[in-house]
Coordinates of C-alpha atoms in Angstrom, one line a residue:
X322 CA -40.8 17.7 -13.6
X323 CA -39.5 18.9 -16.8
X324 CA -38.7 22.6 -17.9
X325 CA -41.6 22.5 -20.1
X326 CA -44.0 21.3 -17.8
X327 CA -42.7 24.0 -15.5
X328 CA -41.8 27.5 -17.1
X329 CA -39.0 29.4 -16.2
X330 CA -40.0 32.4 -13.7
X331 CA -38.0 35.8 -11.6
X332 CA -35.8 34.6 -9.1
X333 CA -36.7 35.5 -5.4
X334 CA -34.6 38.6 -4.3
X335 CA -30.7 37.0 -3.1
X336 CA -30.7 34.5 -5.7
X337 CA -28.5 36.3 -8.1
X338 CA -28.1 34.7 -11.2
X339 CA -30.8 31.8 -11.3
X340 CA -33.2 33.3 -13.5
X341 CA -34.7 30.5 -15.9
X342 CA -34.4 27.9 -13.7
X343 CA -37.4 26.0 -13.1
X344 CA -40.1 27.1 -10.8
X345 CA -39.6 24.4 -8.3
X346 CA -35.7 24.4 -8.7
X347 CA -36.3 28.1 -7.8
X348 CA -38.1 28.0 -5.0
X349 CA -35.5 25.5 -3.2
X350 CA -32.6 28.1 -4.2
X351 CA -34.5 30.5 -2.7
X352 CA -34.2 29.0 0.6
X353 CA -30.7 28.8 0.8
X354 CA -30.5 32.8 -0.2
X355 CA -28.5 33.5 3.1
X356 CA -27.9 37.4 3.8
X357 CA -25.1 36.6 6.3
X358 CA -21.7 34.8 6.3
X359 CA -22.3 30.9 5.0
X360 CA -19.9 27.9 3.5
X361 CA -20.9 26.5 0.3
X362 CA -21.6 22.9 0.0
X363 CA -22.5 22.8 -3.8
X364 CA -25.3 23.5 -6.1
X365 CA -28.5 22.5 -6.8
X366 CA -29.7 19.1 -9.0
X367 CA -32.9 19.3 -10.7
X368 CA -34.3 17.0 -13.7
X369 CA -31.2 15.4 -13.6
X370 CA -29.6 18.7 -14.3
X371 CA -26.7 20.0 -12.2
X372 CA -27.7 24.1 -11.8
X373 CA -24.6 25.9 -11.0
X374 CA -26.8 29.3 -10.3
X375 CA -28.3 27.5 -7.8
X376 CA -26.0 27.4 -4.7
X377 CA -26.6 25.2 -1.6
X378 CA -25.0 26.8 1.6
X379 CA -25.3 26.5 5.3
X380 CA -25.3 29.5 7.7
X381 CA -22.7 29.7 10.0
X382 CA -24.5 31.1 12.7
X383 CA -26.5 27.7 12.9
X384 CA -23.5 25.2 13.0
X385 CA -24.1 25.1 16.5
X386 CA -27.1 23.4 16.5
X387 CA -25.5 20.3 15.1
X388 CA -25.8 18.2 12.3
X389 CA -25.7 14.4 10.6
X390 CA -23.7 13.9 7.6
X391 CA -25.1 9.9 6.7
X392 CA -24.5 7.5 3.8
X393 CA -23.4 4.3 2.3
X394 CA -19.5 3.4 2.8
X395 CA -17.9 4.8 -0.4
X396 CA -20.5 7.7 -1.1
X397 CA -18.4 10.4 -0.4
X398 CA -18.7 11.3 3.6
X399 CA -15.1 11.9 4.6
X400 CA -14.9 14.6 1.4
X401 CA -18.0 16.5 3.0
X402 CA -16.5 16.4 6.6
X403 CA -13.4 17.6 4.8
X404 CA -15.1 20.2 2.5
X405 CA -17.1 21.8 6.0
X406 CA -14.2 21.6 8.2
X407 CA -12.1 23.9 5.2
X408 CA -14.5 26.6 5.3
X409 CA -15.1 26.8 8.9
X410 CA -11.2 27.0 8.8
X411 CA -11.4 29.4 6.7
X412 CA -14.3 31.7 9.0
X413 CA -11.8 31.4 12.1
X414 CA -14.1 28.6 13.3
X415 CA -11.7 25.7 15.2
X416 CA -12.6 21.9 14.0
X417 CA -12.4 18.3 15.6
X418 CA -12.2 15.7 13.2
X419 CA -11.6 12.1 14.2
X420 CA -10.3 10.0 11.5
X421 CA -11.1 6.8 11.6
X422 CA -9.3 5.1 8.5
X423 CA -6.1 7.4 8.4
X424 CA -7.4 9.6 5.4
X425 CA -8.0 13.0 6.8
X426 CA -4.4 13.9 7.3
X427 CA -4.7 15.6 4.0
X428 CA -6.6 18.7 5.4
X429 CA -3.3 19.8 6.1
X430 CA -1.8 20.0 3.0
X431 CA -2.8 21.8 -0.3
X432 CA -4.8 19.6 -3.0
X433 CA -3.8 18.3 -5.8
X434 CA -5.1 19.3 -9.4
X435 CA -6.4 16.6 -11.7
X436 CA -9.1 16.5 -14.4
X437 CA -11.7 15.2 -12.6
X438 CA -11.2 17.6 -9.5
X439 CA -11.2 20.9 -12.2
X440 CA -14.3 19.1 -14.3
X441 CA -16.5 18.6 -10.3
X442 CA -15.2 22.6 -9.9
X443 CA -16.3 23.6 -13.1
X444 CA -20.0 22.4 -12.8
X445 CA -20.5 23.4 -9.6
X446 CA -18.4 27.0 -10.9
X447 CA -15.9 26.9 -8.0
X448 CA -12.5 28.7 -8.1
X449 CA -10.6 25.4 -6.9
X450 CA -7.3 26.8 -5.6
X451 CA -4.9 24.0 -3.3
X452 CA -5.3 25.2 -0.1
X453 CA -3.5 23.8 3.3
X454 CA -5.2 24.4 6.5
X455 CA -3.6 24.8 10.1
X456 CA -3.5 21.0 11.9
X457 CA -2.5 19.3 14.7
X458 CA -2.3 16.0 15.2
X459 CA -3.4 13.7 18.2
X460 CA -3.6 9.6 19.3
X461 CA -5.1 8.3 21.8
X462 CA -2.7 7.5 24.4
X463 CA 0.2 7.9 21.6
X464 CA -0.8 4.6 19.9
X465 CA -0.5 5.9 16.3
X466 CA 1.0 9.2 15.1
X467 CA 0.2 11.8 17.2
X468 CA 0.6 14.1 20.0
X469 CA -0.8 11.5 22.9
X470 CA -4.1 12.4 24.4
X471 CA -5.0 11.0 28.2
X472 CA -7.4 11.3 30.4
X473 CA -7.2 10.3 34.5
X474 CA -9.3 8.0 35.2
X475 CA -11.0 10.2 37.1
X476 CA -12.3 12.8 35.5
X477 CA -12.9 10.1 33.0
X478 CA -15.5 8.6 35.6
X479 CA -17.6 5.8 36.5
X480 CA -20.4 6.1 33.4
X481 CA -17.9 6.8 30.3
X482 CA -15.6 3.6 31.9
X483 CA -18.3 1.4 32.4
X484 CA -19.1 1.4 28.5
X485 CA -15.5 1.1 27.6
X486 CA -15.4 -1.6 30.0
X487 CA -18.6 -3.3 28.7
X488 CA -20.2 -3.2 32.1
X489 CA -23.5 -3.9 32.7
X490 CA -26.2 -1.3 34.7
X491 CA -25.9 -3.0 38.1
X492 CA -21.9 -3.2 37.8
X493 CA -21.6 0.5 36.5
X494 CA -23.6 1.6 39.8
X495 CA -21.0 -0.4 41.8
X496 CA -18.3 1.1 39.9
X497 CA -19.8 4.8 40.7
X498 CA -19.3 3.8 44.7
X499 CA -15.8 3.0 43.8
X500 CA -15.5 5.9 42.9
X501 CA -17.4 8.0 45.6
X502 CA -14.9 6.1 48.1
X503 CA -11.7 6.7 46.5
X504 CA -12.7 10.6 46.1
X505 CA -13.8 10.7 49.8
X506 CA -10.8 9.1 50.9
X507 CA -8.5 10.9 48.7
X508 CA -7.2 8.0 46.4
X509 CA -6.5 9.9 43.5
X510 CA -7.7 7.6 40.4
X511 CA -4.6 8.8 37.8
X512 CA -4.3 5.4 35.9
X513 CA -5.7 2.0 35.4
X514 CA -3.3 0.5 38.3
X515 CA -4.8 2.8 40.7
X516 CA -7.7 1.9 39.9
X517 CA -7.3 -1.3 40.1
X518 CA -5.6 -1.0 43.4
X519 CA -8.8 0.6 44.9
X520 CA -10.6 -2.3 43.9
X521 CA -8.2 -4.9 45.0
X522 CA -8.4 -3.5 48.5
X523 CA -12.0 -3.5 48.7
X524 CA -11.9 -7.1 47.7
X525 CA -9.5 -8.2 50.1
X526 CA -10.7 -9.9 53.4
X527 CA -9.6 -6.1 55.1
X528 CA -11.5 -4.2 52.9
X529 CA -14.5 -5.8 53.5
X530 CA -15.8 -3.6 55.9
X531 CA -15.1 -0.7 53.9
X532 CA -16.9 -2.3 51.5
X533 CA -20.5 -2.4 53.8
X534 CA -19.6 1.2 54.8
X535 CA -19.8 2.2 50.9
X536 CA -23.5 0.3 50.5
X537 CA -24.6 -1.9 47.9
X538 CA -21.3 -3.1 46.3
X539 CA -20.9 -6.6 46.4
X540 CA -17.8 -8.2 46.6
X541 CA -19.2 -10.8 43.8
X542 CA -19.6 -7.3 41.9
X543 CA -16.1 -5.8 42.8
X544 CA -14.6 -8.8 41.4
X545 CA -16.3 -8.6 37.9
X546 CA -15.2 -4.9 38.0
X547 CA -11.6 -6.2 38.9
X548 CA -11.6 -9.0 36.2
X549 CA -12.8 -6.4 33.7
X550 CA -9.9 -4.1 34.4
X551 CA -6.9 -6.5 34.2
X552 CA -8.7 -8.0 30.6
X553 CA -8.3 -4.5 29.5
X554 CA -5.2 -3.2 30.3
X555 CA -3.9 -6.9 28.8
X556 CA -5.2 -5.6 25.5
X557 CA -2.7 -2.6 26.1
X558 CA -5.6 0.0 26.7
X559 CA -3.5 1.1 30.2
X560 CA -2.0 3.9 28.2
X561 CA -4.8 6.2 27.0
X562 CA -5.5 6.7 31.0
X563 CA -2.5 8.9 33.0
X564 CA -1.2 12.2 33.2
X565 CA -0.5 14.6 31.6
X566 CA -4.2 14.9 30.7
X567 CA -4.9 16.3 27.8
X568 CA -6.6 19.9 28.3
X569 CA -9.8 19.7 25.9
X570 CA -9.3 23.9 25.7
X571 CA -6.5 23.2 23.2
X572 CA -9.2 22.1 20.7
X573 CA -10.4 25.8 20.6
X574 CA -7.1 27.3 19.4
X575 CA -7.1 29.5 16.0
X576 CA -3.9 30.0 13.5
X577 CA -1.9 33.3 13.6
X578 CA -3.7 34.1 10.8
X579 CA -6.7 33.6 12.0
X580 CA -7.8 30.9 10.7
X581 CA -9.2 28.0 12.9
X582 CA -6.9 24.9 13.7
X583 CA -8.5 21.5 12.6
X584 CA -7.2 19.0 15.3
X585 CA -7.5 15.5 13.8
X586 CA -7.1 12.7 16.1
X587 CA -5.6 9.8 14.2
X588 CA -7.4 6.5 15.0
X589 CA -5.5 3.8 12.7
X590 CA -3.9 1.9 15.1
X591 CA -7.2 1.6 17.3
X592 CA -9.7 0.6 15.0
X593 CA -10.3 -2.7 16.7
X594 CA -11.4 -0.9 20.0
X595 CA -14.5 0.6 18.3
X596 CA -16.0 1.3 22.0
X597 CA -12.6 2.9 23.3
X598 CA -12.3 5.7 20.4
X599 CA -16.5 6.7 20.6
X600 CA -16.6 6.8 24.3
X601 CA -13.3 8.9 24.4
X602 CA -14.9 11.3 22.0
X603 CA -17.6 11.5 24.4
X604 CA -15.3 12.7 27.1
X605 CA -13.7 15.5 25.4
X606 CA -17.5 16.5 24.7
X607 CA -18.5 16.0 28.0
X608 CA -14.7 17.9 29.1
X609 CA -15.7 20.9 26.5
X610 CA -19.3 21.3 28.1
X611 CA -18.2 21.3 31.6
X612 CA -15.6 24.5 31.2
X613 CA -17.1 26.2 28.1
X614 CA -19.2 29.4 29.5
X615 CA -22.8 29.9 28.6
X616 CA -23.0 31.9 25.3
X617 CA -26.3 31.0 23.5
X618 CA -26.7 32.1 19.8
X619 CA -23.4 33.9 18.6
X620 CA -22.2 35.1 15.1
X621 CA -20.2 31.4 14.8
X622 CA -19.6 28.3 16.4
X623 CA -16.5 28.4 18.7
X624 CA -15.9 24.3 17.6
X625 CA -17.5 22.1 15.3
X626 CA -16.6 18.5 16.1
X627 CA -17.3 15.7 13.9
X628 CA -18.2 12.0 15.8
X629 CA -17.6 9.9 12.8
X630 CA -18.6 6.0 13.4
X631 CA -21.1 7.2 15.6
X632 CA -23.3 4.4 15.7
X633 CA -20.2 3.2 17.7
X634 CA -21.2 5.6 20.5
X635 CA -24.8 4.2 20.9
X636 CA -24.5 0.3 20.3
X637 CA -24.9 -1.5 23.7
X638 CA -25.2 1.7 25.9
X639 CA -27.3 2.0 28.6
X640 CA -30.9 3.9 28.8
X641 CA -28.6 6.3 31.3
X642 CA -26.0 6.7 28.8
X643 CA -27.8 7.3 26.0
X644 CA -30.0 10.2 28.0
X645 CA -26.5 11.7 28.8
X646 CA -25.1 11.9 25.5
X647 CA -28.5 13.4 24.6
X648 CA -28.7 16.1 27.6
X649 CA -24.8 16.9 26.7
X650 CA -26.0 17.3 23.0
X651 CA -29.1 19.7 23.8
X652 CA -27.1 21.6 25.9
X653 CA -23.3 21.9 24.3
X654 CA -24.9 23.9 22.0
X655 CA -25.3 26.9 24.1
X656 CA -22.1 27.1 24.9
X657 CA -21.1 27.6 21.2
X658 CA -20.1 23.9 20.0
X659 CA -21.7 22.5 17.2
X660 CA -21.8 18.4 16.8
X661 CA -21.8 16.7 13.4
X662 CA -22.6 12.8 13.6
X663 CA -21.1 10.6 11.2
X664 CA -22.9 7.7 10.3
X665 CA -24.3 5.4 7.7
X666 CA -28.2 5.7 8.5
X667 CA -30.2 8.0 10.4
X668 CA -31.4 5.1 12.2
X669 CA -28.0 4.9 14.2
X670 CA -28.3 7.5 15.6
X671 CA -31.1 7.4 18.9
X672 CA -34.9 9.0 17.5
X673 CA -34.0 11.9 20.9
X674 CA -30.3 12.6 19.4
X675 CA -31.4 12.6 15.7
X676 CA -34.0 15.4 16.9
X677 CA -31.4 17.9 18.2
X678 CA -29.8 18.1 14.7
X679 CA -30.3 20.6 12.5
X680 CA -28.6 20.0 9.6
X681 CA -28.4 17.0 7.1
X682 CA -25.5 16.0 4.4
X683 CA -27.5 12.3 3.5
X684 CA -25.5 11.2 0.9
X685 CA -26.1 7.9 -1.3
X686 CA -28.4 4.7 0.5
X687 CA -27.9 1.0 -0.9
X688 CA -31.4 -0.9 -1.4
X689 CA -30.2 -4.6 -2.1
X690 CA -31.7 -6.4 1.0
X691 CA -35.2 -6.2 3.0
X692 CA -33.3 -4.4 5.3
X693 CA -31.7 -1.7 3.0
X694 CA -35.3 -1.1 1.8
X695 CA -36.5 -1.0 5.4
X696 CA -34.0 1.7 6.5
X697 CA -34.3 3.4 3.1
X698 CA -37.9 4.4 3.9
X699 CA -37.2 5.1 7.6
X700 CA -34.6 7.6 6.5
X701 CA -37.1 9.7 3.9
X702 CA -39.3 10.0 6.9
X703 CA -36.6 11.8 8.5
X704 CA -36.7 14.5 5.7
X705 CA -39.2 17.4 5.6
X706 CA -41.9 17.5 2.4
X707 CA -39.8 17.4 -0.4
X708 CA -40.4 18.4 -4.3
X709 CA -38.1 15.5 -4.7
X710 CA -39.2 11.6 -5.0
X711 CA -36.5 11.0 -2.2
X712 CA -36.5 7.1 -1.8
X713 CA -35.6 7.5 -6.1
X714 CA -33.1 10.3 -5.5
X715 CA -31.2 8.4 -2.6
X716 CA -30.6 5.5 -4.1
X717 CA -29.7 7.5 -7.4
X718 CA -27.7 9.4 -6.6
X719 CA -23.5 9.2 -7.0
X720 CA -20.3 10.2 -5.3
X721 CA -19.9 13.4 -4.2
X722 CA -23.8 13.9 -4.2
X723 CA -26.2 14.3 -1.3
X724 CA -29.1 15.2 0.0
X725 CA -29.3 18.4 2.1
X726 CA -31.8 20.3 4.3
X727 CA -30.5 22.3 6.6
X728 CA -31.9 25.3 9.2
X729 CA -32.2 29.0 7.9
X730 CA -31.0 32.2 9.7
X731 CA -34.1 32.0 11.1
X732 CA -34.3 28.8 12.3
X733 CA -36.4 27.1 10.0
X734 CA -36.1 24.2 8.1
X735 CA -34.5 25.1 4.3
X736 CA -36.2 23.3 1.6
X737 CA -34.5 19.5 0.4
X738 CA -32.3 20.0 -2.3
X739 CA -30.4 17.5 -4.2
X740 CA -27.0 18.8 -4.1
X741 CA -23.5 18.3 -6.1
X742 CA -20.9 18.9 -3.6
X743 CA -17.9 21.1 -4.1
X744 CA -14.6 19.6 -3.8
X745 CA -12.1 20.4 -1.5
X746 CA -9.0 22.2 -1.8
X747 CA -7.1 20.3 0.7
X748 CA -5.6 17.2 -0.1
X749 CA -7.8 14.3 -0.9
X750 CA -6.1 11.3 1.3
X751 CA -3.3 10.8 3.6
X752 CA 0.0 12.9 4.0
X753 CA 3.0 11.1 3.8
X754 CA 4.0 9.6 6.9
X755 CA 7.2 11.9 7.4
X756 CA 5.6 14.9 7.3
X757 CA 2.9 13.7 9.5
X758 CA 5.8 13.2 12.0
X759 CA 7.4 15.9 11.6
X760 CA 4.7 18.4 11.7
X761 CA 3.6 16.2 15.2
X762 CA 7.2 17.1 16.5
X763 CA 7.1 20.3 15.5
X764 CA 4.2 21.2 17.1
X765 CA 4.2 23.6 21.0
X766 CA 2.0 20.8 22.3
X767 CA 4.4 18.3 22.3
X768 CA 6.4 19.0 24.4
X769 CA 3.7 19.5 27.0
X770 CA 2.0 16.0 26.6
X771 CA 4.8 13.8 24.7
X772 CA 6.2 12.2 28.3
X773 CA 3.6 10.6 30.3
X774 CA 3.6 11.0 34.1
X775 CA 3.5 9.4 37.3
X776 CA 2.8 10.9 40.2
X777 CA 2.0 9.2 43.8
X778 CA -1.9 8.8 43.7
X779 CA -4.2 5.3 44.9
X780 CA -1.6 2.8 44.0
X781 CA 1.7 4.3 45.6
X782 CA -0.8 5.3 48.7
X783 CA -1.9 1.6 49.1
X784 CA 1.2 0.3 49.2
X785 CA 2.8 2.2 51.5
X786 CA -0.3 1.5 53.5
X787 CA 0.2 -2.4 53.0
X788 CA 4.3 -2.0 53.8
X789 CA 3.4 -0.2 56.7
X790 CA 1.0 -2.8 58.0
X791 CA 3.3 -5.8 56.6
X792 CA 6.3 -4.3 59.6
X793 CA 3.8 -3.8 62.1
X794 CA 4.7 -5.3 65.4
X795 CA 2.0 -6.1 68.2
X796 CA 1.1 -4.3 70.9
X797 CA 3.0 -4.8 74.1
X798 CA 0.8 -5.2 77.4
X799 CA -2.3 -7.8 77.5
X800 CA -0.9 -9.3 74.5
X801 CA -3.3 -8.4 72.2
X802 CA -2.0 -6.6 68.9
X803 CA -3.4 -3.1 68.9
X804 CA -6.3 -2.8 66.9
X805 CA -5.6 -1.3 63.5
X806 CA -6.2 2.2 62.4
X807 CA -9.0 2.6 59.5
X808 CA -7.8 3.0 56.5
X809 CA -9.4 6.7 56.6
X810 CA -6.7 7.5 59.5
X811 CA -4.0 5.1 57.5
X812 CA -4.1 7.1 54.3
X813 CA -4.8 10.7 55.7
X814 CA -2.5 10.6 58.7
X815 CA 0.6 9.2 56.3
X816 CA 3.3 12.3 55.6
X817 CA 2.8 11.5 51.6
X818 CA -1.1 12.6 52.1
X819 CA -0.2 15.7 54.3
X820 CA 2.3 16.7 51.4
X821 CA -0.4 16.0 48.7
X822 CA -3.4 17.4 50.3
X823 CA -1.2 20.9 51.0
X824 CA -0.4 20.7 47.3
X825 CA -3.6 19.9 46.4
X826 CA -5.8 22.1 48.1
X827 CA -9.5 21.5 48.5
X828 CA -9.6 19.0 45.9
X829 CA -8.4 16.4 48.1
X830 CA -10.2 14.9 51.3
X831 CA -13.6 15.6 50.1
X832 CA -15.9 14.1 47.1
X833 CA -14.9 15.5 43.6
X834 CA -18.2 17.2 41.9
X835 CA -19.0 15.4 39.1
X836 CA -21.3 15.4 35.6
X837 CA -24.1 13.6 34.1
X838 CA -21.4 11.4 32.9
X839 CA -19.6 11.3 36.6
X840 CA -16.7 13.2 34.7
X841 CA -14.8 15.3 37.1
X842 CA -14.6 19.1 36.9
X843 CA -11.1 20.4 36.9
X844 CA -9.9 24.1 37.6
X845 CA -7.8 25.2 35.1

């Protein structure tokens, strides 16, 4: 609608300055007119008109009811991750950002002023200044540049390693009675090998019968599970699981200043292993909602983390898998974390997931193929009643655009506004690769999770079990060898397990409690 079909009228009380604008254009700013604390995300586009009195902001109380920011490769996504995860910065609000393609490295340093950066500012009347915010740096098992994140195997847990592994439903419940035996017997699951050495056992003519005793695992099964685990550690994927595992609470940490730390894991050098990087960020999720106290609606978010690739997470998973990461998505937010989904289409992302978010950054959608038009219609239908002829807008749109509703102070659904996004202050691309190293080296968590470890757990317990049994002599008397101890009274009657399990504590001898994952809880 043009301004002369639509006469200029007062602006609502809170939107200062946007008298004139049109009355439709006015009644969308009006519904991003926030009393409280909020981060700008751009202003409003009407008529083809970009109106800088028009601001589009999000409230910050809400970040914690999650969000999708969605869109064509090349429309602008990593910039709005990177514009959010400033401001929230900014507010004292700590950030997870996984970076996929090596770009987001920049957030640490201070932008760089060019002409088109100062023309985007001036439209949308933003005082661009280069601004650095606090970072660390992570990689999954140290492949890449990074302080090197692990996880045991065991607090890892059947569910999350069955996707990595590519299981299917009957061999993930097999692998969750692997589990349930080594945690009864006390075989502490650190790395792949002890894994694997559980397995082994259970497949070997002496572990049959504490195979039956476990119920329902084949040994057809166990030997899928076993074949599974040696192909992927021969793809090198042994070193993301080991000690020392990395403590998800560092993700909540805040600058001297006060300012929140953005922790980007750098994920380069495993782009191949699509399934390896999603599930992972579904542990630390799962990690975060296990030891995170109950807080319900607070003044901000204690973490916002951003899935990017998320489809990633979702493609081939189970029905139980995906009703986890949907329980852990409803719930998380109650304990103060906000999730932001990165994807290209709505339509990646589960219909029971897409409901729990909030907020929506849908930037540009292509329409060349049968397809593109099919998910271009499914996508509007994800949008509340708009002003706006959306199927036109989203495939109209350009770089550094989007599409934005997003949920009021009070809950409710703000009106769809068309929005020119700010630019961010931070640098806009990778920093160079010495100062990423040196600011990794530099950082108090090095030290602490640099040098992996290897303490005695399954493995080292099985084969002092099989030495033992290996020097065995028979039994003197009738001539028949003694019969052999279980390996219950093997493993828990060795000195090694006496010394552990005094170490230890309760933790050991007894069936770890675990999650809707079948992560392990750990007492910090």
């Amino acid at each position: 609608m043009s301004d002369r079909e639509a006469p200029p009228a007062v602006a609502p009380e809170g939107v200062s300055g946007a008298r004139g604008l049109p009355r439709e254009a006015l009644e969308i700013a009006s519904g991003y007119a926030f009393a409280g604390p909020a981060l700008d995300l751009g202003v409003l586009l009407w008529d083809g008109r970009c109106l800088p009195d028009a601001r589009i902001r999000i409230p910050l109380p809400v970040l914690n009811r999650h969000g999708l920011v969605a869109g064509a490769t090349g429309t602008g996504k990593t910039k709005t991750l990177q514009l959010i995860a400033e401001q929230l910065s900014v507010q004292g609000v700590p950030v997870f950002l996984a970076d996929i393609k090596g770009d987001v490295s920049g957030i640490s340093a201070p932008g760089v002023s060019n002409d088109k950066v100062l023309a985007r500012a001036q439209e949308v009347h933003q005082e661009w200044t280069p601004t650095a915010c606090p970072a660390e740096f992570y990689a999954l098992g140290g492949m890449g540049k990074g302080i090197p994140v692990r996880a045991t195997v065991t607090s890892f847990g059947p569910v999350l390693l069955s996707k990595v592994l590519q299981l299917n439903q009957t061999q993930e419940q097999s692998l969750g009675l692997i589990f349930h035996y080594a945690d009864q017997k006390g075989l502490e699951l650190f790395d792949l090998k002890d894994l694997r050495a559980v397995v082994t056992f259970l497949t070997s003519d002496e572990g049959k019968t504490e195979l039956k005793g476990i119920g329902g695992l084949s040994p057809a099964t166990a030997g899928v599970i076993l074949r599974s685990l040696t192909a992927f550690e021969a793809q090198g994927m042994s070193s993301f699981f080991g000690e020392p595992e990395f403590d998800t609470s560092e993700l909540l940490r805040t600058a001297p200043d006060g300012r929140g730390t953005v922790s980007v894991l750098e994920l380069p050098e495993v782009q191949d292993k699509p399934q390896l990087f999603s599930t992972f960020l579904m542990w630390m999720l799962a990690d975060l909602f296990h030891d995170l106290p109950e807080v319900g609606d607070i003044d901000k978010p204690k973490l916002v983390f951003f899935f990017d690739e998320a489809h990633l997470l979702f493609t081939g998973a189970s029905k139980a898998f995906l009703e986890s990461i949907t329980q852990t998505v409803r719930l998380i937010r109650s304990k103060g974390v906000g999730v932001f989904f990165v994807t290209q289409t709505p339509k990646d992302v589960p219909s029971d997931v897409l409901a729990q978010l909030g907020n929506r950054v849908q930037h540009a959608l292509r329409a060349f193929t049968p397809d593109d038009q099919k998910a271009l219609k499914a996508t509007v239908k994800t949008f509340p009643n708009s002003a706006y002829d959306l199927e036109e807008v989203l495939t109209g749109i350009g770089t550094g655009e989007a599409v934005v509703t997003v949920l009021s102070e009070k809950g409710a659904p703000t009106p769809v506004a068309a929005t020119r996004l700010r630019a961010p202050q931070s640098l806009m691309g990778p920093v160079d690769p010495a100062a990423l190293d040196r600011a990794v080296q530099a950082s108090p968590l090095y030290g602490r999770y640099a040098q992996a470890v290897d303490r005695e757990s399954a493995y080292e317990k099985l084969a002092v079990r099989d030495a033992a049994q290996a020097g065995r002599a028979p039994a003197k008397g009738d001539g028949r060898a003694k019969e052999e101890p279980s390996v219950v009274e093997q493993v828990v009657g060795s000195g090694i397990f006496k010394s552990l399990a005094r170490s230890m504590g309760t933790q050991i001898g007894r069936e770890i409690t675990r999650s809707l994952f079948g992560t392990a809880r750990r007492r910090r």
